[in-house]
Amino acid sequence: PAGFGYGIQVHAPGGDQRAIDAVKDMGFNWVKQQVEWHRHEGSQGAYDFGGLDNLVAQANAAGINVLFSVVKAPGWARPGNTDHGVEGPPADPATFANFMGAMAAHFRGRVAAYEVWNEQNLHYEWGNEPIDPARYVRMLCAVYGSIKAQDPGATVVSGAMTPTGVNNHLAMDDVAYLRGMYAAGLRGCSNALGAHPSGFNKPATAGVGWSAPGEPDFTGHRSFYFRGTMEAYRSVMCAYGDCGKKIWPTEFGWASVENTGAGPAPGY
């Protein structure tokens, strides 16, 4: 009833038939591929979608939907005073909107959804620049209009935030960031809300405060819980009149070393 579509995040920018076959064999019907913008527009207006065409063709032939998560501005589009030691956003949202419009036109009817950026409430995903939900939403809104002009049927997913309770120059609490996004106009600029509700060492159904013998005591903040993150986002969405929008968990999971011959990492 919730309309779940399960998928796998792959890394196959040039296509990988084995990966597509494996996803299909699992009975899943989505793949997510992170697309690095700088690899496809090395100079302004020079678009190259080679490789991605192969992946999309393989997925389409298998009846699998494609989600592109697009990140990492090329150097020519970055602000002049930014930290080029990390990847980050463009100085002008229009440059990203132009690229995404070209991508949507090229893959019209073949790519089902686009996620606009990734974990933008974290410093090294935002070029070590000031974390700013309003700036992100200006970029998202520009991209949303550009995609919809070229492929009205495509789903636009807002960039998923990283779950955190931190508020400093390194990160912003994701719920606070989400409120900032809504205050800046998020509601009208996406079809779905991206989320990364990591489960860490908690069962999917666990609520805040859950603990078990022998487990680390990361229990006091909802960002350590899949359910806590999802419910917190939903509360913000409804507060801003956006209850009709779905949350898309575009990256989540639980650490496992089963059948790998290795023990768990410290703390897990």
mmCIF file of N, CA, C and O in Angstrom, residues 151-201:
data_model
loop_
_atom_site.group_PDB
_atom_site.id
_atom_site.type_symbol
_atom_site.label_atom_id
_atom_site.label_comp_id
_atom_site.label_asym_id
_atom_site.label_seq_id
_atom_site.Cartn_x
_atom_site.Cartn_y
_atom_site.Cartn_z
ATOM 1 N N ASP A 151 11.218 16.406 -19.452
ATOM 2 C CA ASP A 151 10.621 15.088 -19.208
ATOM 3 C C ASP A 151 9.623 15.204 -18.062
ATOM 4 O O ASP A 151 9.933 14.907 -16.903
ATOM 5 N N PRO A 152 8.397 15.643 -18.364
ATOM 6 C CA PRO A 152 7.402 15.878 -17.304
ATOM 7 C C PRO A 152 7.094 14.644 -16.470
ATOM 8 O O PRO A 152 6.661 14.765 -15.313
ATOM 9 N N GLY A 153 7.299 13.463 -17.017
ATOM 10 C CA GLY A 153 6.987 12.242 -16.291
ATOM 11 C C GLY A 153 8.055 11.794 -15.321
ATOM 12 O O GLY A 153 7.827 10.876 -14.531
ATOM 13 N N ALA A 154 9.220 12.416 -15.359
ATOM 14 C CA ALA A 154 10.304 12.019 -14.464
ATOM 15 C C ALA A 154 10.005 12.474 -13.037
ATOM 16 O O ALA A 154 9.444 13.546 -12.820
ATOM 17 N N THR A 155 10.390 11.657 -12.066
ATOM 18 C CA THR A 155 10.251 12.007 -10.661
ATOM 19 C C THR A 155 11.512 12.727 -10.199
ATOM 20 O O THR A 155 12.624 12.246 -10.420
ATOM 21 N N VAL A 156 11.337 13.878 -9.562
ATOM 22 C CA VAL A 156 12.458 14.633 -9.018
ATOM 23 C C VAL A 156 12.480 14.429 -7.508
ATOM 24 O O VAL A 156 11.515 14.749 -6.811
ATOM 25 N N VAL A 157 13.584 13.887 -7.015
ATOM 26 C CA VAL A 157 13.753 13.576 -5.595
ATOM 27 C C VAL A 157 14.732 14.587 -4.997
ATOM 28 O O VAL A 157 15.814 14.801 -5.548
ATOM 29 N N SER A 158 14.359 15.196 -3.888
ATOM 30 C CA SER A 158 15.292 16.107 -3.240
ATOM 31 C C SER A 158 16.484 15.327 -2.696
ATOM 32 O O SER A 158 16.369 14.158 -2.322
ATOM 33 N N GLY A 159 17.639 15.973 -2.669
ATOM 34 C CA GLY A 159 18.846 15.308 -2.188
ATOM 35 C C GLY A 159 18.674 14.812 -0.760
ATOM 36 O O GLY A 159 18.246 15.556 0.126
ATOM 37 N N ALA A 160 19.023 13.546 -0.533
ATOM 38 C CA ALA A 160 18.876 12.966 0.797
ATOM 39 C C ALA A 160 19.932 13.526 1.735
ATOM 40 O O ALA A 160 21.101 13.666 1.369
ATOM 41 N N MET A 161 19.516 13.855 2.942
ATOM 42 C CA MET A 161 20.436 14.365 3.956
ATOM 43 C C MET A 161 21.080 13.210 4.707
ATOM 44 O O MET A 161 20.568 12.102 4.733
ATOM 45 N N THR A 162 22.229 13.486 5.314
ATOM 46 C CA THR A 162 22.831 12.484 6.186
ATOM 47 C C THR A 162 22.232 12.631 7.575
ATOM 48 O O THR A 162 22.070 13.750 8.067
ATOM 49 N N PRO A 163 21.838 11.533 8.227
ATOM 50 C CA PRO A 163 21.273 11.638 9.575
ATOM 51 C C PRO A 163 22.343 12.065 10.574
ATOM 52 O O PRO A 163 23.400 11.431 10.668
ATOM 53 N N THR A 164 22.096 13.132 11.284
ATOM 54 C CA THR A 164 23.057 13.613 12.268
ATOM 55 C C THR A 164 22.365 14.548 13.248
ATOM 56 O O THR A 164 21.396 15.210 12.909
ATOM 57 N N GLY A 165 22.897 14.593 14.446
ATOM 58 C CA GLY A 165 22.415 15.552 15.422
ATOM 59 C C GLY A 165 23.374 16.709 15.611
ATOM 60 O O GLY A 165 23.212 17.515 16.527
ATOM 61 N N VAL A 166 24.366 16.808 14.730
ATOM 62 C CA VAL A 166 25.431 17.806 14.872
ATOM 63 C C VAL A 166 25.031 19.120 14.215
ATOM 64 O O VAL A 166 24.442 19.135 13.139
ATOM 65 N N ASN A 167 25.390 20.224 14.857
ATOM 66 C CA ASN A 167 25.209 21.555 14.277
ATOM 67 C C ASN A 167 26.502 22.346 14.456
ATOM 68 O O ASN A 167 26.749 22.921 15.522
ATOM 69 N N ASN A 168 27.344 22.345 13.431
ATOM 70 C CA ASN A 168 28.573 23.129 13.439
ATOM 71 C C ASN A 168 29.013 23.335 11.999
ATOM 72 O O ASN A 168 28.208 23.171 11.073
ATOM 73 N N HIS A 169 30.268 23.676 11.781
ATOM 74 C CA HIS A 169 30.732 23.929 10.416
ATOM 75 C C HIS A 169 30.863 22.644 9.603
ATOM 76 O O HIS A 169 31.019 22.703 8.380
ATOM 77 N N LEU A 170 30.774 21.490 10.252
ATOM 78 C CA LEU A 170 30.920 20.216 9.551
ATOM 79 C C LEU A 170 29.590 19.646 9.085
ATOM 80 O O LEU A 170 29.546 18.908 8.099
ATOM 81 N N ALA A 171 28.533 19.941 9.791
ATOM 82 C CA ALA A 171 27.226 19.355 9.469
ATOM 83 C C ALA A 171 26.118 20.167 10.116
ATOM 84 O O ALA A 171 26.359 20.955 11.041
ATOM 85 N N MET A 172 24.895 19.943 9.603
ATOM 86 C CA MET A 172 23.699 20.503 10.223
ATOM 87 C C MET A 172 22.738 19.365 10.498
ATOM 88 O O MET A 172 22.578 18.460 9.663
ATOM 89 N N ASP A 173 22.129 19.386 11.675
ATOM 90 C CA ASP A 173 21.117 18.389 12.006
ATOM 91 C C ASP A 173 20.139 18.267 10.842
ATOM 92 O O ASP A 173 19.624 19.266 10.335
ATOM 93 N N ASP A 174 19.897 17.042 10.412
ATOM 94 C CA ASP A 174 19.111 16.843 9.195
ATOM 95 C C ASP A 174 17.668 17.318 9.343
ATOM 96 O O ASP A 174 17.074 17.806 8.373
ATOM 97 N N VAL A 175 17.088 17.207 10.532
ATOM 98 C CA VAL A 175 15.718 17.674 10.714
ATOM 99 C C VAL A 175 15.675 19.203 10.672
ATOM 100 O O VAL A 175 14.776 19.798 10.058
ATOM 101 N N ALA A 176 16.667 19.850 11.277
ATOM 102 C CA ALA A 176 16.746 21.310 11.194
ATOM 103 C C ALA A 176 16.972 21.744 9.750
ATOM 104 O O ALA A 176 16.393 22.737 9.285
ATOM 105 N N TYR A 177 17.802 20.998 9.044
ATOM 106 C CA TYR A 177 18.066 21.310 7.636
ATOM 107 C C TYR A 177 16.784 21.151 6.814
ATOM 108 O O TYR A 177 16.485 21.981 5.946
ATOM 109 N N LEU A 178 16.027 20.106 7.104
ATOM 110 C CA LEU A 178 14.776 19.882 6.384
ATOM 111 C C LEU A 178 13.793 21.031 6.628
ATOM 112 O O LEU A 178 13.132 21.499 5.691
ATOM 113 N N ARG A 179 13.711 21.496 7.851
ATOM 114 C CA ARG A 179 12.850 22.652 8.121
ATOM 115 C C ARG A 179 13.315 23.860 7.307
ATOM 116 O O ARG A 179 12.493 24.613 6.751
ATOM 117 N N GLY A 180 14.625 24.047 7.225
ATOM 118 C CA GLY A 180 15.154 25.145 6.421
ATOM 119 C C GLY A 180 14.829 24.993 4.954
ATOM 120 O O GLY A 180 14.545 25.988 4.262
ATOM 121 N N MET A 181 14.842 23.764 4.460
ATOM 122 C CA MET A 181 14.481 23.517 3.068
ATOM 123 C C MET A 181 13.024 23.882 2.815
ATOM 124 O O MET A 181 12.693 24.522 1.807
ATOM 125 N N TYR A 182 12.146 23.478 3.733
ATOM 126 C CA TYR A 182 10.727 23.804 3.549
ATOM 127 C C TYR A 182 10.495 25.310 3.638
ATOM 128 O O TYR A 182 9.699 25.868 2.875
ATOM 129 N N ALA A 183 11.174 25.967 4.558
ATOM 130 C CA ALA A 183 11.026 27.414 4.682
ATOM 131 C C ALA A 183 11.471 28.126 3.409
ATOM 132 O O ALA A 183 10.976 29.217 3.088
ATOM 133 N N ALA A 184 12.380 27.504 2.666
ATOM 134 C CA ALA A 184 12.909 28.101 1.437
ATOM 135 C C ALA A 184 12.124 27.708 0.189
ATOM 136 O O ALA A 184 12.473 28.142 -0.915
ATOM 137 N N GLY A 185 11.082 26.856 0.331
ATOM 138 C CA GLY A 185 10.237 26.536 -0.814
ATOM 139 C C GLY A 185 10.343 25.129 -1.347
ATOM 140 O O GLY A 185 9.954 24.858 -2.483
ATOM 141 N N LEU A 186 10.833 24.201 -0.542
ATOM 142 C CA LEU A 186 11.007 22.813 -0.993
ATOM 143 C C LEU A 186 9.720 22.202 -1.547
ATOM 144 O O LEU A 186 9.757 21.471 -2.543
ATOM 145 N N ARG A 187 8.590 22.498 -0.926
ATOM 146 C CA ARG A 187 7.353 21.786 -1.254
ATOM 147 C C ARG A 187 7.050 21.805 -2.754
ATOM 148 O O ARG A 187 6.619 20.800 -3.313
ATOM 149 N N GLY A 188 7.275 22.922 -3.411
ATOM 150 C CA GLY A 188 6.928 23.026 -4.820
ATOM 151 C C GLY A 188 8.025 22.622 -5.781
ATOM 152 O O GLY A 188 7.850 22.765 -6.996
ATOM 153 N N CYS A 189 9.137 22.099 -5.260
ATOM 154 C CA CYS A 189 10.291 21.842 -6.129
ATOM 155 C C CYS A 189 10.774 20.400 -6.090
ATOM 156 O O CYS A 189 11.925 20.121 -6.464
ATOM 157 N N SER A 190 9.934 19.476 -5.631
ATOM 158 C CA SER A 190 10.296 18.058 -5.704
ATOM 159 C C SER A 190 9.029 17.223 -5.692
ATOM 160 O O SER A 190 7.998 17.652 -5.184
ATOM 161 N N ASN A 191 9.131 16.032 -6.248
ATOM 162 C CA ASN A 191 8.016 15.078 -6.218
ATOM 163 C C ASN A 191 8.130 14.096 -5.071
ATOM 164 O O ASN A 191 7.162 13.426 -4.713
ATOM 165 N N ALA A 192 9.329 13.977 -4.509
ATOM 166 C CA ALA A 192 9.576 13.044 -3.415
ATOM 167 C C ALA A 192 10.698 13.601 -2.561
ATOM 168 O O ALA A 192 11.517 14.401 -3.026
ATOM 169 N N LEU A 193 10.743 13.171 -1.309
ATOM 170 C CA LEU A 193 11.777 13.606 -0.381
ATOM 171 C C LEU A 193 12.815 12.503 -0.230
ATOM 172 O O LEU A 193 12.484 11.395 0.192
ATOM 173 N N GLY A 194 14.051 12.794 -0.569
ATOM 174 C CA GLY A 194 15.121 11.821 -0.399
ATOM 175 C C GLY A 194 15.508 11.664 1.057
ATOM 176 O O GLY A 194 15.482 12.625 1.827
ATOM 177 N N ALA A 195 15.879 10.455 1.460
ATOM 178 C CA ALA A 195 16.274 10.187 2.845
ATOM 179 C C ALA A 195 17.322 9.088 2.875
ATOM 180 O O ALA A 195 17.330 8.190 2.031
ATOM 181 N N HIS A 196 18.213 9.172 3.857
ATOM 182 C CA HIS A 196 19.217 8.133 4.109
ATOM 183 C C HIS A 196 19.074 7.651 5.555
ATOM 184 O O HIS A 196 19.920 7.934 6.402
ATOM 185 N N PRO A 197 18.012 6.921 5.861
ATOM 186 C CA PRO A 197 17.728 6.536 7.249
ATOM 187 C C PRO A 197 18.517 5.310 7.692
ATOM 188 O O PRO A 197 17.995 4.210 7.826
ATOM 189 N N SER A 198 19.805 5.498 7.937
ATOM 190 C CA SER A 198 20.661 4.372 8.311
ATOM 191 C C SER A 198 20.161 3.708 9.589
ATOM 192 O O SER A 198 19.670 4.377 10.501
ATOM 193 N N GLY A 199 20.313 2.401 9.655
ATOM 194 C CA GLY A 199 19.856 1.666 10.822
ATOM 195 C C GLY A 199 20.926 1.460 11.871
ATOM 196 O O GLY A 199 20.613 1.121 13.019
ATOM 197 N N PHE A 200 22.219 1.648 11.494
ATOM 198 C CA PHE A 200 23.333 1.425 12.410
ATOM 199 C C PHE A 200 23.168 0.065 13.086
ATOM 200 O O PHE A 200 23.088 -0.948 12.421
ATOM 201 N N ASN A 201 23.134 0.021 14.408
ATOM 202 C CA ASN A 201 23.027 -1.274 15.106
ATOM 203 C C ASN A 201 21.640 -1.477 15.708
ATOM 204 O O ASN A 201 21.474 -2.200 16.676
#
